[in-house]
PDB file of C-alpha atoms in Angstrom:
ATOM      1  CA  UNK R   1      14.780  12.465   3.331  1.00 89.00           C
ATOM      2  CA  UNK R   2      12.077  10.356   4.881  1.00 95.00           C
ATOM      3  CA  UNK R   3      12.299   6.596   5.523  1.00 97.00           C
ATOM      4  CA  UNK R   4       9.523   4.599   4.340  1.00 98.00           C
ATOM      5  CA  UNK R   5       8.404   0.924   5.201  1.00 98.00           C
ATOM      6  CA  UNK R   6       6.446  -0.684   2.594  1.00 98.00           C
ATOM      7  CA  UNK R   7       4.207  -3.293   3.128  1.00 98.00           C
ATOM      8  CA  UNK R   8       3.698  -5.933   0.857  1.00 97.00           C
ATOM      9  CA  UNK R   9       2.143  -9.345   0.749  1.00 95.00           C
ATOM     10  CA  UNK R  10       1.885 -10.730  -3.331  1.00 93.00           C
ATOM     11  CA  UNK R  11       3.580  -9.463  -7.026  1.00 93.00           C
ATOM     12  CA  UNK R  12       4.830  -6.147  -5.884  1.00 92.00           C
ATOM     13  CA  UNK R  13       3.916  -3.949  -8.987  1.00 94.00           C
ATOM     14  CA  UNK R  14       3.144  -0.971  -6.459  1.00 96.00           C
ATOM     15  CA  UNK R  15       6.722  -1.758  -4.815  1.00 96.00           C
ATOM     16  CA  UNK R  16       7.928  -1.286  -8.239  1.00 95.00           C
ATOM     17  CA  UNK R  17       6.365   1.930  -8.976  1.00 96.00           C
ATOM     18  CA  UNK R  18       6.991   3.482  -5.896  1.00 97.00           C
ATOM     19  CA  UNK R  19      10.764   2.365  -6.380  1.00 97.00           C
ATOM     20  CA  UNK R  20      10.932   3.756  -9.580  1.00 96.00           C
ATOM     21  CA  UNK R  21      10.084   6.977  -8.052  1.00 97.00           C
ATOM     22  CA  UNK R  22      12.232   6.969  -5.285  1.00 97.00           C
ATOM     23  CA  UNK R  23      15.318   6.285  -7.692  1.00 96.00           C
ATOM     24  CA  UNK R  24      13.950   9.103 -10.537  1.00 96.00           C
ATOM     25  CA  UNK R  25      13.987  11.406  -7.141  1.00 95.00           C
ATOM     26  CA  UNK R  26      10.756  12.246  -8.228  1.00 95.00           C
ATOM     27  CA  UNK R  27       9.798  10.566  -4.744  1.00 95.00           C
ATOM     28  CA  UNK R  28      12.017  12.252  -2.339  1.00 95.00           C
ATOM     29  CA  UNK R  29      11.798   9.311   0.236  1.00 96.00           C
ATOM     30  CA  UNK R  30      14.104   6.444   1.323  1.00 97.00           C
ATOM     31  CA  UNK R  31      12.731   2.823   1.125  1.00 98.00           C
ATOM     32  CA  UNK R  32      14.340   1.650   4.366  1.00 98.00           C
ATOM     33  CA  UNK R  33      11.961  -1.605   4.767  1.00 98.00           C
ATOM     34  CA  UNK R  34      10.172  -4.041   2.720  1.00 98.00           C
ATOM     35  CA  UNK R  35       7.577  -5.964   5.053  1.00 98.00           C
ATOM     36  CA  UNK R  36       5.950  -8.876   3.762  1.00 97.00           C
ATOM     37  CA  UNK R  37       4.206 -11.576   5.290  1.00 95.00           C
ATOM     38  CA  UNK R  38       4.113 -14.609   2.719  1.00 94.00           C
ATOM     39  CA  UNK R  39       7.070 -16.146   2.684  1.00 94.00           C
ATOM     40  CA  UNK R  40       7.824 -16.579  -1.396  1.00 94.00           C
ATOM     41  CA  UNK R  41       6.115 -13.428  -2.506  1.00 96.00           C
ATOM     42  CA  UNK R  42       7.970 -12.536  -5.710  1.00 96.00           C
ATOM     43  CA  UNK R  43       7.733  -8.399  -4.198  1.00 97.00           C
ATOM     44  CA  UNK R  44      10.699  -9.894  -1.920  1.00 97.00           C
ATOM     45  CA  UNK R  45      12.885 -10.892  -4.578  1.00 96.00           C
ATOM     46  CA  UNK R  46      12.451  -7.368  -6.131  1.00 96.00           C
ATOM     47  CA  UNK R  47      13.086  -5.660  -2.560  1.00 96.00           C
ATOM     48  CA  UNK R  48      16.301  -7.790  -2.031  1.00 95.00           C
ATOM     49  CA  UNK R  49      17.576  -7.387  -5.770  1.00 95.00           C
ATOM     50  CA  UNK R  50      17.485  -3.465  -4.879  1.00 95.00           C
ATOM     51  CA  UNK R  51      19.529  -3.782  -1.550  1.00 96.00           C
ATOM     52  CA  UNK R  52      16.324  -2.748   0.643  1.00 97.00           C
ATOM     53  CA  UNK R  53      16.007  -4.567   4.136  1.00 96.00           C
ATOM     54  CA  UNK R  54      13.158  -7.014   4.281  1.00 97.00           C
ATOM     55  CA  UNK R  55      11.732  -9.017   6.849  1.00 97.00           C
ATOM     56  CA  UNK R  56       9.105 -11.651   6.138  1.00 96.00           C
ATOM     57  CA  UNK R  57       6.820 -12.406   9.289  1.00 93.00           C
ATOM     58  CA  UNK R  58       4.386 -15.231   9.288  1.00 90.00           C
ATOM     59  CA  UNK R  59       1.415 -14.066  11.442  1.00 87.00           C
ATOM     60  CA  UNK R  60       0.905 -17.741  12.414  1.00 90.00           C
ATOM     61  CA  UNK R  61       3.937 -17.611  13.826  1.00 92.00           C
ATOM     62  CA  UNK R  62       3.424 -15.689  16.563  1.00 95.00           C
ATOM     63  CA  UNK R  63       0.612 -15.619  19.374  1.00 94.00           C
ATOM     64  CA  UNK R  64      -1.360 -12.940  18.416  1.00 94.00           C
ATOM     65  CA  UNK R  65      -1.732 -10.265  16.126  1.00 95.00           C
ATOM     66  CA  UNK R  66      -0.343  -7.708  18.859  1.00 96.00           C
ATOM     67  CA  UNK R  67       2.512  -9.878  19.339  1.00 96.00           C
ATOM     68  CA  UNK R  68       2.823 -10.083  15.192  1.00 96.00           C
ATOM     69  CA  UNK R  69       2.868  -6.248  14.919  1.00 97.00           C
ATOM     70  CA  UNK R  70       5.367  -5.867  18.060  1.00 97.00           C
ATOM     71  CA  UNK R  71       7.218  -7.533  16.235  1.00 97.00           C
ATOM     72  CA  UNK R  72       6.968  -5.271  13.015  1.00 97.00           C
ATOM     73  CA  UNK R  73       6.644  -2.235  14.549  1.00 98.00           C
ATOM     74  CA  UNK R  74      10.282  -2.793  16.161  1.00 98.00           C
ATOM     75  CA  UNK R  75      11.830  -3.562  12.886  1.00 97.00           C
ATOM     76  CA  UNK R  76      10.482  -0.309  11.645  1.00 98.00           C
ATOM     77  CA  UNK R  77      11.642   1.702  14.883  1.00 98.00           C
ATOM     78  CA  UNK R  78      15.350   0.278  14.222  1.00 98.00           C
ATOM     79  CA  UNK R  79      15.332   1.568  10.735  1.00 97.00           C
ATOM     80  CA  UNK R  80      14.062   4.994  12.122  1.00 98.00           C
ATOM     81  CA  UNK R  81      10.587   4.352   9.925  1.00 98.00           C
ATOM     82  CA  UNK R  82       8.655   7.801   9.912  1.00 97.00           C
ATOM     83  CA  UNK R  83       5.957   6.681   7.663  1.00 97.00           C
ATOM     84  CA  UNK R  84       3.929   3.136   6.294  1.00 98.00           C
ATOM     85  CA  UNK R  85       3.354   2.869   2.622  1.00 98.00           C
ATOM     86  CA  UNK R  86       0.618  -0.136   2.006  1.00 98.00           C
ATOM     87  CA  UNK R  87       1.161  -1.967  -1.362  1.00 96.00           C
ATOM     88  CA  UNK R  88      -0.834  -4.668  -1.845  1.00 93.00           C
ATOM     89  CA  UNK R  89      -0.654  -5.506   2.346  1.00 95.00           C
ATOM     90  CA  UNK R  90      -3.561  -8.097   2.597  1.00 91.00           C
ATOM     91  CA  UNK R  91      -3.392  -7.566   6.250  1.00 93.00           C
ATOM     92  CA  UNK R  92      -5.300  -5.361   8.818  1.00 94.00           C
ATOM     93  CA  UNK R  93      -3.704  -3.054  10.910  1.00 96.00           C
ATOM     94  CA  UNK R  94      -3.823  -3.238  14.578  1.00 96.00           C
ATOM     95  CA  UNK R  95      -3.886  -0.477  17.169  1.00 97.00           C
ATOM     96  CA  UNK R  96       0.024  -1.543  17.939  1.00 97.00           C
ATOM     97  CA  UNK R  97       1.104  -0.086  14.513  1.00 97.00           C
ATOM     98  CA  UNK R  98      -1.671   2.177  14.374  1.00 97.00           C
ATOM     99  CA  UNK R  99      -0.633   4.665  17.844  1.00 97.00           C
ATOM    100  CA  UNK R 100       2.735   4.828  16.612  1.00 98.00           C
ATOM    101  CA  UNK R 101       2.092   5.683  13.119  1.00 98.00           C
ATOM    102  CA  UNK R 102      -1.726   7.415  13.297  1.00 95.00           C
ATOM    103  CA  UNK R 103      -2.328   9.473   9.659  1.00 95.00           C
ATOM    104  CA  UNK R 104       1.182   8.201   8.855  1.00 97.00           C
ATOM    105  CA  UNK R 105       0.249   4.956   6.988  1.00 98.00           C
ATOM    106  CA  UNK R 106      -1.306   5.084   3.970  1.00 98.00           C
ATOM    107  CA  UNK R 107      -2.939   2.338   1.705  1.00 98.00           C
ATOM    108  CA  UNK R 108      -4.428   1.894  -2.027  1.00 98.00           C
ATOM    109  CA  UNK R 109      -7.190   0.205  -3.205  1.00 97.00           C
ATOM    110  CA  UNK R 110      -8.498  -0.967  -6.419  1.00 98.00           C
ATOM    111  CA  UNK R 111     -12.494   1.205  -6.580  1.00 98.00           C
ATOM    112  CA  UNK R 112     -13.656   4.814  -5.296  1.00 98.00           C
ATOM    113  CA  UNK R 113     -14.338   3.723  -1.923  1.00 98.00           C
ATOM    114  CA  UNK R 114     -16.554   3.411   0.003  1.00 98.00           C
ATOM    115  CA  UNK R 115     -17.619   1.281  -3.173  1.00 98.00           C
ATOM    116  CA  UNK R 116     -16.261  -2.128  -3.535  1.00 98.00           C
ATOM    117  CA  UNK R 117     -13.781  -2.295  -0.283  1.00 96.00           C
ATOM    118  CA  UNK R 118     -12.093  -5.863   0.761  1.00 94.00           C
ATOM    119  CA  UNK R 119     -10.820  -8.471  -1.346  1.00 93.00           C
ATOM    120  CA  UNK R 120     -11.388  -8.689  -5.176  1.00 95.00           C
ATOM    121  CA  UNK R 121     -12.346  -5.212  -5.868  1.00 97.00           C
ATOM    122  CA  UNK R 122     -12.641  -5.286  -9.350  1.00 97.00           C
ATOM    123  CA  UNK R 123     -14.729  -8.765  -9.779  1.00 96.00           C
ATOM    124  CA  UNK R 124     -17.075  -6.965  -6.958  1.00 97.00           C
ATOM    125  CA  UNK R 125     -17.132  -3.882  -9.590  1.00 97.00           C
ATOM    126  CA  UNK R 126     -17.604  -6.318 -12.814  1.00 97.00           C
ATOM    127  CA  UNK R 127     -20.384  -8.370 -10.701  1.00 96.00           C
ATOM    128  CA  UNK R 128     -22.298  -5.222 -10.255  1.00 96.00           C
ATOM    129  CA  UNK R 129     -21.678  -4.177 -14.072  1.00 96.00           C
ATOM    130  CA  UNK R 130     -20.986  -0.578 -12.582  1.00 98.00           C
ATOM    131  CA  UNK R 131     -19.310   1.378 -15.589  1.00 98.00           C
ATOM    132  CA  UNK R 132     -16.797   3.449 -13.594  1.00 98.00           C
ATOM    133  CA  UNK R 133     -14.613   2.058 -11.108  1.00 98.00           C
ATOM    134  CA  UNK R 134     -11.391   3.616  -9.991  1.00 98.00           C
ATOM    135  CA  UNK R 135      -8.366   3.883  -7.313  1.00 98.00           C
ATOM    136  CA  UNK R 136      -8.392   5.595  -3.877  1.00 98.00           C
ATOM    137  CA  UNK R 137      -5.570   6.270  -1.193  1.00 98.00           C
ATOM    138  CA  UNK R 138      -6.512   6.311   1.847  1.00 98.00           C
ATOM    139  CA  UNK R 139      -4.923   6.878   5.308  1.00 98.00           C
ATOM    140  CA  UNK R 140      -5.379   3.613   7.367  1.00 98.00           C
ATOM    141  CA  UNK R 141      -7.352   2.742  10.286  1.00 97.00           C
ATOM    142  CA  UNK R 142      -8.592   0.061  12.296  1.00 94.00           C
ATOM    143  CA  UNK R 143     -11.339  -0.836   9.662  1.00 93.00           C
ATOM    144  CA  UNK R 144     -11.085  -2.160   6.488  1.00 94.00           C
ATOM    145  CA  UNK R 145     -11.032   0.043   3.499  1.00 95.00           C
ATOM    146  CA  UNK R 146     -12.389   2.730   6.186  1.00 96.00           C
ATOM    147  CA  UNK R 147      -9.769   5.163   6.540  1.00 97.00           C
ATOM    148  CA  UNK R 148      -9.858   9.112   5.478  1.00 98.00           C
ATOM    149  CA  UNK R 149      -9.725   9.551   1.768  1.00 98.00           C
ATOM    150  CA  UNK R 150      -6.934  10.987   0.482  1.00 98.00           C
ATOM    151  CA  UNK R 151      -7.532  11.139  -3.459  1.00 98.00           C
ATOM    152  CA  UNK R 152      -9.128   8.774  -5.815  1.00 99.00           C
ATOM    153  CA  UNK R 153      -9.575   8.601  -9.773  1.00 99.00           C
ATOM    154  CA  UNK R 154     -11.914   7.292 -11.834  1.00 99.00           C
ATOM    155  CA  UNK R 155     -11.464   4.762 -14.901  1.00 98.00           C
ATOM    156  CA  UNK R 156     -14.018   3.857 -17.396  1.00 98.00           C
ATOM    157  CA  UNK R 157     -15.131   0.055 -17.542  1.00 98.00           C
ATOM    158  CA  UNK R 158     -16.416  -0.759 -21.056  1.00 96.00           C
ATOM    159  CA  UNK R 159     -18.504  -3.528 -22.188  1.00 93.00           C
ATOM    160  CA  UNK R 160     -15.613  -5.509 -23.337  1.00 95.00           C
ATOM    161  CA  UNK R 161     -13.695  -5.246 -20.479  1.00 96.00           C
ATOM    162  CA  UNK R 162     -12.445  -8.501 -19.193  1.00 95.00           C
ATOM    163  CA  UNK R 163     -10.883  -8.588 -15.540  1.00 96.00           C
ATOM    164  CA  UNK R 164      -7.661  -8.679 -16.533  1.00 97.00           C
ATOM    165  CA  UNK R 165      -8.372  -5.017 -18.731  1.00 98.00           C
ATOM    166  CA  UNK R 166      -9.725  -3.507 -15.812  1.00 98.00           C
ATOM    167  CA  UNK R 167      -6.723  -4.718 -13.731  1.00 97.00           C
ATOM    168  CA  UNK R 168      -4.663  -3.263 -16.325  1.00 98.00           C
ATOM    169  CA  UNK R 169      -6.674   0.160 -16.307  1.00 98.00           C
ATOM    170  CA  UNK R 170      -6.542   0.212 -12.384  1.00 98.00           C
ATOM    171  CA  UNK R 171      -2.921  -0.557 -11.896  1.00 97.00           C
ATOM    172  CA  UNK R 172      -1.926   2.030 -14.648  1.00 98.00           C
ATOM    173  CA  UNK R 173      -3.474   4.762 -12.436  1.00 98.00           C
ATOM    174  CA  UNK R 174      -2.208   3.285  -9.276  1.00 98.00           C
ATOM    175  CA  UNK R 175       1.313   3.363 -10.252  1.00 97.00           C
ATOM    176  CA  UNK R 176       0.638   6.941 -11.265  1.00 97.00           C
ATOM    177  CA  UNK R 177      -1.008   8.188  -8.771  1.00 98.00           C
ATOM    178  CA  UNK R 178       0.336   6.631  -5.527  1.00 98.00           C
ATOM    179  CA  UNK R 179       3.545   8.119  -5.667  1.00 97.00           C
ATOM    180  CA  UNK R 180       2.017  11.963  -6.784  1.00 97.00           C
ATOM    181  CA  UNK R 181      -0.087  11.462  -3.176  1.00 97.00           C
ATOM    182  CA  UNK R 182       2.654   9.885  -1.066  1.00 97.00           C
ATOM    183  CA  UNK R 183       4.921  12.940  -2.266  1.00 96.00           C
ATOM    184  CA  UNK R 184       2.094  15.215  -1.815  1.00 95.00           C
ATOM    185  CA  UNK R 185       1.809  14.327   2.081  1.00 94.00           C
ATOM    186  CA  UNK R 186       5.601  14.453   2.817  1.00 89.00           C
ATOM    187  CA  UNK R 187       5.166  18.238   1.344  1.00 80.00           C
ATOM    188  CA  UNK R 188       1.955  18.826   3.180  1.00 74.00           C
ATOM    189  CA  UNK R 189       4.083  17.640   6.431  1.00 69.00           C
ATOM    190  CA  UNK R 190       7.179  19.426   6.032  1.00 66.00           C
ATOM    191  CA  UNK R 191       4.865  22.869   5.846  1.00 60.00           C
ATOM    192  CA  UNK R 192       3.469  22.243   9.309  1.00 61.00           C
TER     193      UNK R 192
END
């Protein structure tokens, strides 16, 4: 069984999903590490309420971001972390995490990149008034929203939609879909 580190910085409904998963064994993974870097995020409360390790490191807290993912990076080697699931991480990874674990992190994100990448995906996607937006996983690099695509689907926006629909829509598919891929590369990796 692989252990996984997720990383998580807000509500955790990815954390939940990916959970769910892991305990329906339709994931066959271990969560050995919640990482989290707001101190308060409800996703912490839902890590420790399922017995899963967490640390919580302020990045302000140290002197630089190297020092910051030093810092994470030997938390993960202590738990014998072979691979970084991103849920809802509102961080960038550095080169320090990125060596270690290169094609071995993965990340989601709320459009069909390259559309739409940063913050507040979906209001970029409603601002635009594009009618199909979607979800893409991605392996992480040193860019934002950059990395190799890894499998996206779409979802219809209609006229009616309000934010919170599309959200809705989005996180439906994400919940879905991030497991299926995460699964899919720990076959993929097992064949080589």
């Amino acid at each position: 069984m692989i252990n996984i580190a997720v990383f998580a910085s807000g509500t955790g409904s990815n954390f939940d999903a990916i959970f769910s998963k892991v305990e329906s064994g339709e994931l066959e993974a271990n969560i050995a590490l919640l990482v989290c870097d707001r101190i308060g995020a409800p996703v912490i409360e839902k890590a420790q309420k399922h017995e899963i390790d967490t640390v919580v490191y302020r990045a302000k807290s140290f002197s630089d971001k190297a020092a910051y993912e030093q810092a994470v990076l030997e938390d993960c080697r202590q738990r014998g972390i072979e691979f970084i699931v991103l849920a809802g991480y509102m961080r960038l990874i550095g080169p320090t995490l990125l060596k270690p674990y290169e094609r071995r992190i993965v990340n989601i994100h709320p459009s069909l990149l390259p559309a739409f990448p940063g913050k507040d995906a979906i209001g970029q996607a409603l601002e635009k008034k594009v009618k199909v937006t979607g979800v893409t996983v991605h392996f992480v690099d040193d860019g934002m929203d950059t990395g190799p695509i890894i499998a996206q689907e779409a979802i219809d926006i209609e006229e009616t939609d309000t934010a919170d629909d599309v959200k809705d829509k989005i996180q439906t598919v994400e919940h879905r879909l991030y497991p299926q891929v995460i699964q899919s590369l720990f076959i993929k990796e097992e064949s080589q």
